[in-house]
Amino acid sequence: MKYGFFDDQACEYVITTPKTPLPWINYLGNKEFFTLISNTCGGYTFFKDAKLLRLTRYRYNNVPYDNNGKYFYIKDTTDSTNEVIWNPGWQPVKTALDSYECRHGLGYSKFTSTKNDVKAELLTFVPMNDNCEVSKITVTNNKNTAAKLSLFSYVEWCLWNADDDMKNFQRNLSIGEVEVVNGGSAIFHKTEYRERRNHYAVYGVNTAVDGFDTSRDAFLGAYNGPDSPDVVADGKCTGSIASGWSPIASQQINIELAPGESKTFIFTLGYIENPLDEKWEAPGVINKKRAFEMLDNYKTVEAVDKALAELNDYWKNLLTIYHVSSSNEKVDRMVNIWNQYQCMVTFNMSRSASYYESGIGRGMGFRDSCQDLLGFVHLIPDRARQRIIDIASTQFQDGSAYHQYQPLTKKGNSDIGSGFNDDPLWLIAGTSAYIRETGDLSILKEMVPFDNDMSVAKTLMEHLKCSFNFTATHKGPHGLPLIGRADWNDCLNLNCFSEHPGESFQTFGPSEGPVAESVFIAGMFVKYGEEYAQLAELLGDNAEAERARAEVKKVYDATCTAGWDGEWFVRAYDAYSNKVGSKECEEGQIYIEPQGFCVLAGIGVEEGLAAKALKSVEERLDTKYGVMIFQPAYTKYHLELGEVSSYPPGYKENGGIFCHNNPWVSIAETVLGHGNRAFEIYKKTCPAYIEDISEIHCTEPYVYSQMVAGKDAKFFGQGKNSWLTGTAAWTFVNISQYILGVYPTHNGLSINPCVPADFGDFSLTRKYRGATYNISVKQNGAEKGIKKLVVNGKEIEGNIIPYDESVKEYTVEAIMG
Ligand code: GLC
Ligand code: GLC
């Protein structure tokens, strides 16, 4: 069952009922000012850091689920015997609407609803060049009589630190402060500005207003929620000035509309920082100059439309960098629009703020951010460059790394510390992807601090060497890399041995053990060790490349011996040197990660192990909704395995379909030339392909979720944790670089598709290092293999179009067969 449809022309998903199985959200903002907005206008806003600078309050863990947002109330008093109060997004009043539509687009959301012949159109977006969210609301009277309406706005301020805001009531209920000017058309939230903050927030509207409120209790009534505000029921604001308790901003505009008449109002929610010496206008009065300048930018409909057009152009431009036209509209819409959009959202948010990540927990993950980069580096290479430097700056001198850092301070997070032994190698993955995309070797020569200490800075290449050496020198009894706290699978905690509830699996126990080893990290080492060797070669250091390859060879061999179980790759060795992910185990016999990653790294391809491993995956892990992380799921808690066995069977890392690693298996299939199977795996978790089962899948049909419940779970097929997942980057890498086969190498683009036999011909535009490549692929029913490659009229040898700085347009014909 569907709850909407894709409008590919407009690059929008159109939701046709507010009652989606879960809130279906969108992200607004491209630089530092961000909003999460649901299909019923729920959500919140923050500046840079969802924990430390939260502008508006949201209530996670509430009922109903999606509670608090930026709401508009329309009170229609035209017929005094039948007054009605409704919201364009249906929530929070939930008055049945005569029509409802929500369009989530690229960086904006639009709502159109009607009630009793009044139409409301609401457009909300964050403009490219200001720290604010603009909401344009147009109200139209379609009655054949004059309409009498009141429009009420409503935002609830968060007292900046979202964590403290939820806990520290003894202080916080006394600190709220506001200022109101121009009769209420601009309301300022200035809590803590009197002391150490030099920022405030403003909520303004481009018209004179008929009233305002800034105290939540005055607006709602002490015993009401946003679903039944007293003020709206009374039809009259009280002019309250908040002092402590919970400050809000609400404006009232009374509107009379002749039949057919429309009126438009523009509301702007902004964040302002003042220099220390310009904080005040008069004692106790905040300096509002910058706020008014910002509000002035969005005073007219023309200005708002222009700002929206800028945003649209920005996206239009970005989406020309990789664009495919095939006979398969679902592939086209995911590749050309939604998958790339989600990659950008993971760039902006990492794992911090979604409807499943509270914004107060994790900041930026080291491994997560490095992997996210693989999905957006082609879109925003300059920002990817900065991100790499930021991430590398949180590395330690021995190559290990803080597992997380806060985006505001860019400092490593000592609460969680280090010890996740896959982290160092992801830095190589991200850097290599950046250089293959841009050819910018200068990044390797940048001086980058360790643990943010510039006095011990070394070049980025030295950082990568530390990464490489960390794995090379931390190996266990079988010559396989030590796992530390965990590798990619945060929940496989082989050195943890936690016995008491409440202990964090991520931090309990030693960060390292001398025995527990990871075959997954071995696969990573083979893959990224080779990429490291290539970087050394590019810098002319052939001796280092040779040394690296010799180290890689050792791990490769250990993987094919100690890492091989007979029909598939072993997952790990635990602290007692027992196998994890082996036929010897009672549960958890075969894990997906080493099958996918070892094969995509090329391990066992020649030896015939790779094909066997993937066959085993198909036989033992496949389901109609995707490939499960392992089987059989753990039915009881295993002290020696940790969190992985803490989840009920079928959920999350305990036998769920962890979407992130499905593309690894799909890529692995392309390495073996299996286009049919690679695509089959791709389709199973691909949002556009499962739109029809939204009632089962539940999460947004335009983005990936981290997890879909596995076959052991009660709700098999149900998605959870949408948006902020490495699945976005990896599925984009899979479809764009492996299945459609346009892969950036150091020497130029390689063209080597691996598609299902009935995929058909397709064409692609790829902008790469300043040139445009117009590529057309004749498939001839082949799953893989390029028979002929013609570049600008000349046939070339091999698959790689040699990069030539002087050529700006390439016409490429690829003939498969
Ligand atoms: C979560 C984490 C990611 C980890 C994965 C598997 O998605 O963000 O870092 O690799 O879970 O445990
Ligand atoms: C839990 C989750 C895992 C996530 C980790 C982050 O272990 O199961 O997916 O990566 O928390 O802290």
mmCIF file of N, CA and C in Angstrom, residues 655-710:
data_model
loop_
_atom_site.group_PDB
_atom_site.id
_atom_site.type_symbol
_atom_site.label_atom_id
_atom_site.label_comp_id
_atom_site.label_asym_id
_atom_site.label_seq_id
_atom_site.Cartn_x
_atom_site.Cartn_y
_atom_site.Cartn_z
ATOM 1 N N GLY A 655 20.585 -10.317 13.663
ATOM 2 C CA GLY A 655 19.814 -11.002 12.624
ATOM 3 C C GLY A 655 18.841 -10.124 11.872
ATOM 4 N N GLY A 656 18.941 -8.797 12.073
ATOM 5 C CA GLY A 656 18.135 -7.901 11.251
ATOM 6 C C GLY A 656 18.710 -7.807 9.846
ATOM 7 N N ILE A 657 17.958 -7.134 8.973
ATOM 8 C CA ILE A 657 18.499 -6.811 7.653
ATOM 9 C C ILE A 657 19.147 -5.449 7.835
ATOM 10 N N PHE A 658 20.436 -5.444 8.052
ATOM 11 C CA PHE A 658 21.156 -4.203 8.306
ATOM 12 C C PHE A 658 21.535 -3.644 6.946
ATOM 13 N N CYS A 659 20.760 -2.673 6.488
ATOM 14 C CA CYS A 659 20.829 -2.301 5.068
ATOM 15 C C CYS A 659 22.227 -1.877 4.613
ATOM 16 N N HIS A 660 22.985 -1.296 5.501
ATOM 17 C CA HIS A 660 24.340 -0.824 5.212
ATOM 18 C C HIS A 660 25.219 -1.872 4.520
ATOM 19 N N ASN A 661 25.071 -3.109 4.925
ATOM 20 C CA ASN A 661 25.996 -4.091 4.338
ATOM 21 C C ASN A 661 25.401 -4.884 3.186
ATOM 22 N N ASN A 662 24.159 -4.607 2.834
ATOM 23 C CA ASN A 662 23.615 -5.227 1.622
ATOM 24 C C ASN A 662 24.380 -4.781 0.370
ATOM 25 N N PRO A 663 24.671 -3.478 0.224
ATOM 26 C CA PRO A 663 25.460 -3.091 -0.947
ATOM 27 C C PRO A 663 26.845 -3.742 -1.004
ATOM 28 N N TRP A 664 27.429 -4.074 0.158
ATOM 29 C CA TRP A 664 28.729 -4.762 0.082
ATOM 30 C C TRP A 664 28.585 -6.089 -0.669
ATOM 31 N N VAL A 665 27.485 -6.789 -0.365
ATOM 32 C CA VAL A 665 27.288 -8.080 -1.036
ATOM 33 C C VAL A 665 26.960 -7.859 -2.508
ATOM 34 N N SER A 666 26.182 -6.828 -2.772
ATOM 35 C CA SER A 666 25.840 -6.527 -4.159
ATOM 36 C C SER A 666 27.110 -6.156 -4.944
ATOM 37 N N ILE A 667 27.952 -5.322 -4.335
ATOM 38 C CA ILE A 667 29.223 -4.969 -4.993
ATOM 39 C C ILE A 667 30.056 -6.228 -5.202
ATOM 40 N N ALA A 668 30.087 -7.063 -4.172
ATOM 41 C CA ALA A 668 30.855 -8.313 -4.289
ATOM 42 C C ALA A 668 30.359 -9.125 -5.484
ATOM 43 N N GLU A 669 29.054 -9.166 -5.687
ATOM 44 C CA GLU A 669 28.506 -9.906 -6.842
ATOM 45 C C GLU A 669 28.985 -9.271 -8.158
ATOM 46 N N THR A 670 29.089 -7.946 -8.173
ATOM 47 C CA THR A 670 29.570 -7.321 -9.422
ATOM 48 C C THR A 670 31.038 -7.655 -9.666
ATOM 49 N N VAL A 671 31.782 -7.811 -8.577
ATOM 50 C CA VAL A 671 33.192 -8.194 -8.737
ATOM 51 C C VAL A 671 33.278 -9.541 -9.460
ATOM 52 N N LEU A 672 32.315 -10.399 -9.180
ATOM 53 C CA LEU A 672 32.291 -11.710 -9.849
ATOM 54 C C LEU A 672 31.516 -11.663 -11.167
ATOM 55 N N GLY A 673 31.008 -10.505 -11.523
ATOM 56 C CA GLY A 673 30.306 -10.370 -12.807
ATOM 57 C C GLY A 673 28.854 -10.813 -12.789
ATOM 58 N N HIS A 674 28.283 -10.955 -11.608
ATOM 59 C CA HIS A 674 26.904 -11.449 -11.506
ATOM 60 C C HIS A 674 25.916 -10.283 -11.483
ATOM 61 N N GLY A 675 25.594 -9.756 -12.654
ATOM 62 C CA GLY A 675 24.717 -8.596 -12.736
ATOM 63 C C GLY A 675 23.306 -8.870 -12.253
ATOM 64 N N ASN A 676 22.787 -10.031 -12.567
ATOM 65 C CA ASN A 676 21.409 -10.332 -12.142
ATOM 66 C C ASN A 676 21.292 -10.312 -10.633
ATOM 67 N N ARG A 677 22.203 -11.020 -10.001
ATOM 68 C CA ARG A 677 22.139 -11.148 -8.551
ATOM 69 C C ARG A 677 22.451 -9.808 -7.858
ATOM 70 N N ALA A 678 23.429 -9.099 -8.384
ATOM 71 C CA ALA A 678 23.789 -7.806 -7.782
ATOM 72 C C ALA A 678 22.565 -6.888 -7.769
ATOM 73 N N PHE A 679 21.839 -6.882 -8.866
ATOM 74 C CA PHE A 679 20.689 -5.997 -8.987
ATOM 75 C C PHE A 679 19.520 -6.470 -8.132
ATOM 76 N N GLU A 680 19.387 -7.774 -8.045
ATOM 77 C CA GLU A 680 18.326 -8.333 -7.195
ATOM 78 C C GLU A 680 18.536 -7.872 -5.744
ATOM 79 N N ILE A 681 19.765 -7.907 -5.299
ATOM 80 C CA ILE A 681 20.053 -7.459 -3.927
ATOM 81 C C ILE A 681 19.795 -5.960 -3.807
ATOM 82 N N TYR A 682 20.221 -5.231 -4.819
ATOM 83 C CA TYR A 682 20.011 -3.776 -4.813
ATOM 84 C C TYR A 682 18.527 -3.440 -4.640
ATOM 85 N N LYS A 683 17.693 -4.142 -5.399
ATOM 86 C CA LYS A 683 16.256 -3.829 -5.405
ATOM 87 C C LYS A 683 15.583 -4.100 -4.067
ATOM 88 N N LYS A 684 16.049 -5.126 -3.366
ATOM 89 C CA LYS A 684 15.320 -5.549 -2.169
ATOM 90 C C LYS A 684 15.233 -4.482 -1.085
ATOM 91 N N THR A 685 16.267 -3.689 -0.941
ATOM 92 C CA THR A 685 16.197 -2.650 0.095
ATOM 93 C C THR A 685 15.965 -1.271 -0.496
ATOM 94 N N CYS A 686 15.883 -1.189 -1.820
ATOM 95 C CA CYS A 686 15.803 0.123 -2.471
ATOM 96 C C CYS A 686 14.429 0.768 -2.239
ATOM 97 N N PRO A 687 14.393 1.959 -1.634
ATOM 98 C CA PRO A 687 13.118 2.577 -1.266
ATOM 99 C C PRO A 687 12.089 2.599 -2.391
ATOM 100 N N ALA A 688 12.488 3.005 -3.586
ATOM 101 C CA ALA A 688 11.501 3.127 -4.664
ATOM 102 C C ALA A 688 10.865 1.775 -4.995
ATOM 103 N N TYR A 689 11.604 0.705 -4.775
ATOM 104 C CA TYR A 689 11.063 -0.623 -5.073
ATOM 105 C C TYR A 689 10.138 -1.136 -3.988
ATOM 106 N N ILE A 690 10.220 -0.563 -2.806
ATOM 107 C CA ILE A 690 9.354 -1.083 -1.742
ATOM 108 C C ILE A 690 8.290 -0.073 -1.335
ATOM 109 N N GLU A 691 8.132 0.931 -2.167
ATOM 110 C CA GLU A 691 7.091 1.932 -1.914
ATOM 111 C C GLU A 691 5.721 1.276 -1.767
ATOM 112 N N ASP A 692 5.486 0.268 -2.570
ATOM 113 C CA ASP A 692 4.175 -0.396 -2.560
ATOM 114 C C ASP A 692 3.857 -1.121 -1.263
ATOM 115 N N ILE A 693 4.871 -1.395 -0.466
ATOM 116 C CA ILE A 693 4.590 -2.082 0.803
ATOM 117 C C ILE A 693 4.883 -1.154 1.982
ATOM 118 N N SER A 694 4.534 0.108 1.798
ATOM 119 C CA SER A 694 4.792 1.084 2.869
ATOM 120 C C SER A 694 4.101 0.699 4.174
ATOM 121 N N GLU A 695 2.998 -0.009 4.086
ATOM 122 C CA GLU A 695 2.310 -0.383 5.339
ATOM 123 C C GLU A 695 3.125 -1.431 6.109
ATOM 124 N N ILE A 696 3.992 -2.156 5.417
ATOM 125 C CA ILE A 696 4.860 -3.119 6.100
ATOM 126 C C ILE A 696 6.185 -2.464 6.457
ATOM 127 N N HIS A 697 6.727 -1.750 5.495
ATOM 128 C CA HIS A 697 8.053 -1.150 5.656
ATOM 129 C C HIS A 697 8.017 0.041 6.635
ATOM 130 N N CYS A 698 6.932 0.789 6.571
ATOM 131 C CA CYS A 698 6.621 1.895 7.506
ATOM 132 C C CYS A 698 7.437 3.171 7.359
ATOM 133 N N THR A 699 8.747 3.085 7.133
ATOM 134 C CA THR A 699 9.547 4.314 7.051
ATOM 135 C C THR A 699 9.378 4.957 5.669
ATOM 136 N N GLU A 700 9.944 6.143 5.506
ATOM 137 C CA GLU A 700 9.777 6.923 4.285
ATOM 138 C C GLU A 700 10.170 6.117 3.041
ATOM 139 N N PRO A 701 9.316 6.133 2.003
ATOM 140 C CA PRO A 701 9.632 5.368 0.796
ATOM 141 C C PRO A 701 10.616 6.064 -0.132
ATOM 142 N N TYR A 702 11.190 7.165 0.317
ATOM 143 C CA TYR A 702 12.159 7.860 -0.540
ATOM 144 C C TYR A 702 13.563 7.815 0.023
ATOM 145 N N VAL A 703 13.734 7.237 1.207
ATOM 146 C CA VAL A 703 15.092 7.111 1.755
ATOM 147 C C VAL A 703 15.314 5.739 2.386
ATOM 148 N N TYR A 704 16.569 5.425 2.547
ATOM 149 C CA TYR A 704 16.945 4.162 3.182
ATOM 150 C C TYR A 704 16.825 4.262 4.697
ATOM 151 N N SER A 705 16.547 3.127 5.296
ATOM 152 C CA SER A 705 16.585 3.016 6.746
ATOM 153 C C SER A 705 17.801 2.198 7.134
ATOM 154 N N GLN A 706 18.240 2.396 8.352
ATOM 155 C CA GLN A 706 19.394 1.609 8.799
ATOM 156 C C GLN A 706 19.047 0.129 8.850
ATOM 157 N N MET A 707 17.834 -0.159 9.310
ATOM 158 C CA MET A 707 17.513 -1.556 9.530
ATOM 159 C C MET A 707 16.096 -1.910 9.109
ATOM 160 N N VAL A 708 15.965 -3.105 8.585
ATOM 161 C CA VAL A 708 14.659 -3.682 8.319
ATOM 162 C C VAL A 708 14.629 -4.973 9.148
ATOM 163 N N ALA A 709 13.542 -5.194 9.862
ATOM 164 C CA ALA A 709 13.497 -6.364 10.745
ATOM 165 C C ALA A 709 13.645 -7.659 9.945
ATOM 166 N N GLY A 710 14.455 -8.545 10.468
ATOM 167 C CA GLY A 710 14.751 -9.818 9.790
ATOM 168 C C GLY A 710 13.663 -10.855 9.983
#
